[in-house]
Short mmCIF file of C-alpha atoms in Angstrom, two decimals:
data_model
loop_
_atom_site.label_atom_id
_atom_site.label_comp_id
_atom_site.label_asym_id
_atom_site.label_seq_id
_atom_site.Cartn_x
_atom_site.Cartn_y
_atom_site.Cartn_z
CA MET T 1 0.00 0.00 0.00
CA GLN T 2 1.32 3.43 -0.95
CA GLN T 3 1.57 5.97 1.87
CA THR T 4 0.23 9.47 1.44
CA PRO T 5 3.04 12.03 1.76
CA ARG T 6 2.89 14.02 4.98
CA LEU T 7 2.14 17.71 4.79
CA PRO T 8 4.92 20.07 5.89
CA GLN T 9 4.30 21.18 9.46
CA LEU T 10 4.31 24.76 10.69
CA LEU T 11 4.52 25.70 14.34
CA ALA T 12 2.50 28.88 14.89
CA ILE T 13 2.97 30.81 18.14
CA SER T 14 0.54 33.69 18.37
CA GLY T 15 -2.35 35.32 20.15
CA HIS T 16 -5.93 34.14 20.11
CA ASP T 17 -8.47 36.40 18.38
CA PRO T 18 -11.87 35.14 19.59
CA GLY T 19 -13.47 36.43 16.38
CA GLY T 20 -11.11 34.33 14.26
CA GLY T 21 -10.06 37.16 11.96
CA ALA T 22 -6.42 37.25 13.02
CA GLY T 23 -3.93 35.55 15.30
CA ILE T 24 -3.55 31.82 15.71
CA GLN T 25 -6.76 30.94 13.87
CA ALA T 26 -5.70 32.95 10.83
CA ASP T 27 -2.25 31.30 10.95
CA ILE T 28 -3.86 27.84 10.98
CA GLU T 29 -6.12 28.73 8.06
CA ALA T 30 -3.24 30.26 6.06
CA ALA T 31 -1.08 27.17 6.63
CA GLY T 32 -3.90 24.88 5.47
CA ALA T 33 -4.61 27.02 2.41
CA ASN T 34 -0.95 26.71 1.46
CA GLY T 35 -0.71 22.95 1.85
CA ALA T 36 0.78 22.76 5.34
CA HIS T 37 -0.41 21.40 8.66
CA ALA T 38 -0.30 23.88 11.55
CA CYS T 39 0.61 23.01 15.11
CA SER T 40 -0.16 25.89 17.44
CA VAL T 41 0.73 27.41 20.78
CA VAL T 42 -1.34 30.32 22.09
CA SER T 43 0.98 33.05 23.37
CA CYS T 44 -1.63 35.54 24.44
CA LEU T 45 -5.37 35.55 25.01
CA THR T 46 -7.20 38.73 24.10
CA ASP T 47 -10.30 40.54 25.28
CA GLN T 48 -11.52 41.91 21.97
CA ASP T 49 -14.37 42.25 19.52
CA SER T 50 -14.49 43.19 15.85
CA CYS T 51 -13.73 46.84 16.70
CA ASP T 52 -10.68 46.70 18.97
CA VAL T 53 -8.52 44.85 21.48
CA TYR T 54 -9.32 45.92 25.03
CA ARG T 55 -6.93 43.79 27.05
CA LEU T 56 -4.09 41.34 26.53
CA LEU T 57 -3.67 38.28 28.72
CA PRO T 58 -0.15 37.04 27.93
CA GLN T 59 0.36 33.39 28.76
CA PRO T 60 3.22 32.45 31.08
CA PRO T 61 6.44 32.23 29.03
CA ARG T 62 7.42 28.95 30.68
CA GLN T 63 4.11 27.36 29.61
CA VAL T 64 4.41 28.61 26.01
CA LEU T 65 8.04 27.52 25.69
CA THR T 66 7.42 24.09 27.25
CA GLN T 67 4.60 23.40 24.79
CA ALA T 68 6.65 24.67 21.84
CA ARG T 69 9.59 22.44 22.82
CA ARG T 70 7.27 19.43 23.13
CA LEU T 71 5.91 20.01 19.63
CA LEU T 72 9.39 20.56 18.19
CA ALA T 73 10.59 17.30 19.78
CA ASP T 74 7.52 15.35 18.66
CA SER T 75 6.86 16.60 15.13
CA PRO T 76 8.97 17.33 12.05
CA ILE T 77 8.37 21.08 12.17
CA ALA T 78 9.50 22.70 8.92
CA ALA T 79 9.09 26.35 9.97
CA LEU T 80 8.04 28.59 12.84
CA LYS T 81 5.69 31.58 12.58
CA ILE T 82 5.58 34.03 15.48
CA GLY T 83 2.79 36.60 15.84
CA LEU T 84 1.34 38.51 18.79
CA LEU T 85 3.38 37.90 21.93
CA GLY T 86 2.20 40.59 24.34
CA ASP T 87 5.17 40.09 26.66
CA ALA T 88 8.90 40.89 26.45
CA ALA T 89 9.81 37.92 28.67
CA LEU T 90 8.20 35.57 26.15
CA ALA T 91 10.14 37.19 23.28
CA ARG T 92 13.38 36.70 25.23
CA GLY T 93 12.43 33.06 25.90
CA LEU T 94 11.75 32.53 22.21
CA ALA T 95 15.23 33.87 21.45
CA GLU T 96 16.64 31.05 23.60
CA LEU T 97 14.42 28.51 21.86
CA LEU T 98 15.57 29.71 18.44
CA THR T 99 19.20 29.44 19.56
CA GLU T 100 18.48 25.76 20.29
CA ARG T 101 17.04 25.32 16.77
CA PRO T 102 19.11 27.55 14.44
CA GLU T 103 18.13 25.47 11.38
CA LEU T 104 14.45 26.36 11.78
CA PRO T 105 13.20 29.05 9.35
CA VAL T 106 11.36 31.74 11.32
CA VAL T 107 8.72 34.21 10.12
CA LEU T 108 8.05 37.03 12.58
CA ASP T 109 4.93 39.17 12.33
CA PRO T 110 5.65 41.83 14.98
CA VAL T 111 2.14 42.73 16.14
CA LEU T 112 2.58 46.07 17.90
CA ALA T 113 -0.95 47.52 17.71
CA SER T 114 -4.51 46.52 16.95
CA GLY T 115 -6.16 47.48 13.69
CA ALA T 116 -7.82 50.35 15.57
CA GLY T 117 -4.44 51.57 16.81
CA THR T 118 -4.48 50.32 20.41
CA ALA T 119 -0.91 49.60 21.55
CA LEU T 120 -0.21 45.89 22.04
CA ALA T 121 3.51 46.23 22.75
CA ASP T 122 5.54 48.37 25.11
CA ARG T 123 9.15 49.51 24.64
CA ALA T 124 10.51 46.41 26.38
CA LEU T 125 8.71 44.13 23.92
CA GLU T 126 9.86 46.24 20.96
CA GLN T 127 13.47 45.88 22.17
CA ALA T 128 13.05 42.13 22.65
CA LEU T 129 11.63 41.81 19.12
CA ARG T 130 14.61 43.73 17.71
CA ALA T 131 16.90 41.29 19.52
CA LEU T 132 15.13 38.39 17.77
CA LEU T 133 15.86 39.75 14.28
CA PRO T 134 19.17 37.92 13.70
CA GLN T 135 17.22 34.65 14.09
CA VAL T 136 14.42 35.67 11.70
CA LEU T 137 14.35 34.61 8.05
CA LEU T 138 11.40 36.87 7.17
CA LEU T 139 10.05 39.86 9.11
CA THR T 140 6.52 40.95 8.06
CA PRO T 141 5.67 44.29 9.69
CA ASN T 142 3.03 46.64 8.38
CA SER T 143 4.35 50.11 7.58
CA LEU T 144 3.57 51.49 11.04
CA GLU T 145 5.31 48.56 12.76
CA ALA T 146 8.32 48.91 10.45
CA ARG T 147 8.69 52.55 11.44
CA ARG T 148 8.40 51.75 15.17
CA LEU T 149 10.84 48.84 15.11
CA ALA T 150 13.39 50.55 12.89
CA ALA T 151 13.23 54.00 14.51
CA ALA T 152 14.68 55.25 11.22
CA GLY T 153 12.14 57.92 10.22
CA ASP T 154 9.21 57.76 7.83
CA ASN T 155 10.97 56.44 4.72
CA LEU T 156 10.06 52.75 4.44
CA ALA T 157 13.16 51.85 2.43
CA ALA T 158 15.33 53.35 5.18
CA CYS T 159 13.30 51.43 7.78
CA ALA T 160 13.80 48.19 5.84
CA ASP T 161 17.54 48.87 5.57
CA ARG T 162 17.72 49.37 9.34
CA LEU T 163 15.75 46.17 10.05
CA LEU T 164 18.07 44.26 7.72
CA GLU T 165 21.08 45.80 9.52
CA LEU T 166 19.59 44.55 12.80
CA GLY T 167 19.73 41.03 11.37
CA ALA T 168 16.45 40.12 9.64
CA GLY T 169 17.07 37.93 6.59
CA ALA T 170 14.36 39.71 4.58
CA VAL T 171 11.67 42.28 5.32
CA LEU T 172 8.20 42.33 3.77
CA ILE T 173 6.51 45.63 4.64
CA THR T 174 2.78 45.54 4.05
CA GLY T 175 1.18 48.78 2.95
CA THR T 176 -2.41 48.56 4.13
CA HIS T 177 -1.84 51.38 6.65
CA GLU T 178 -0.61 53.89 4.07
CA ASP T 179 -2.78 56.59 2.48
CA ASP T 180 -1.62 55.87 -1.09
CA GLY T 181 -5.03 54.90 -2.48
CA GLU T 182 -3.45 51.59 -3.50
CA VAL T 183 -1.83 48.96 -1.33
CA PHE T 184 1.85 48.35 -2.01
CA ASN T 185 3.64 45.51 -0.24
CA ARG T 186 7.41 45.80 -0.47
CA LEU T 187 9.97 43.00 -0.09
CA TYR T 188 13.48 44.00 0.91
#
């Protein structure tokens, strides 16, 4: 009997959007739509509705990291996708985890604010995310996040250059927050 090939496995670590429009549920759906199986670890619960995020409930870093290590030991994880963390200590813990698994391709979506503009990251988390960049294959900030993380002014090319200097392998800046009339996503 011929065996069916296994789907590549993605480990998604992100926040839970109870409405399902973003976060871990969106990561699972995106993985499935692209022919992968998603394993998931919830990094942060949220108190939110379709209008805004009202409160973050970051999960204990030790719990998140223990579950991630169990999945990495148990399954042939092909890549890691990191989204909303909500806590600098968790970002620092993930840096240790990535040091243990340097062969693992990492996509980082640095969620710093809700769609309505509510801050979801403080300065400590921003610094911890910057420290992760040398371990990140692809960084996917929106234009506002790119400007905050890079602290290099308004020019998105200059922001991308700074994020690449900080160690990201590539930077995909999404343009949905710009007032250009058209959406331009830029890969650097």
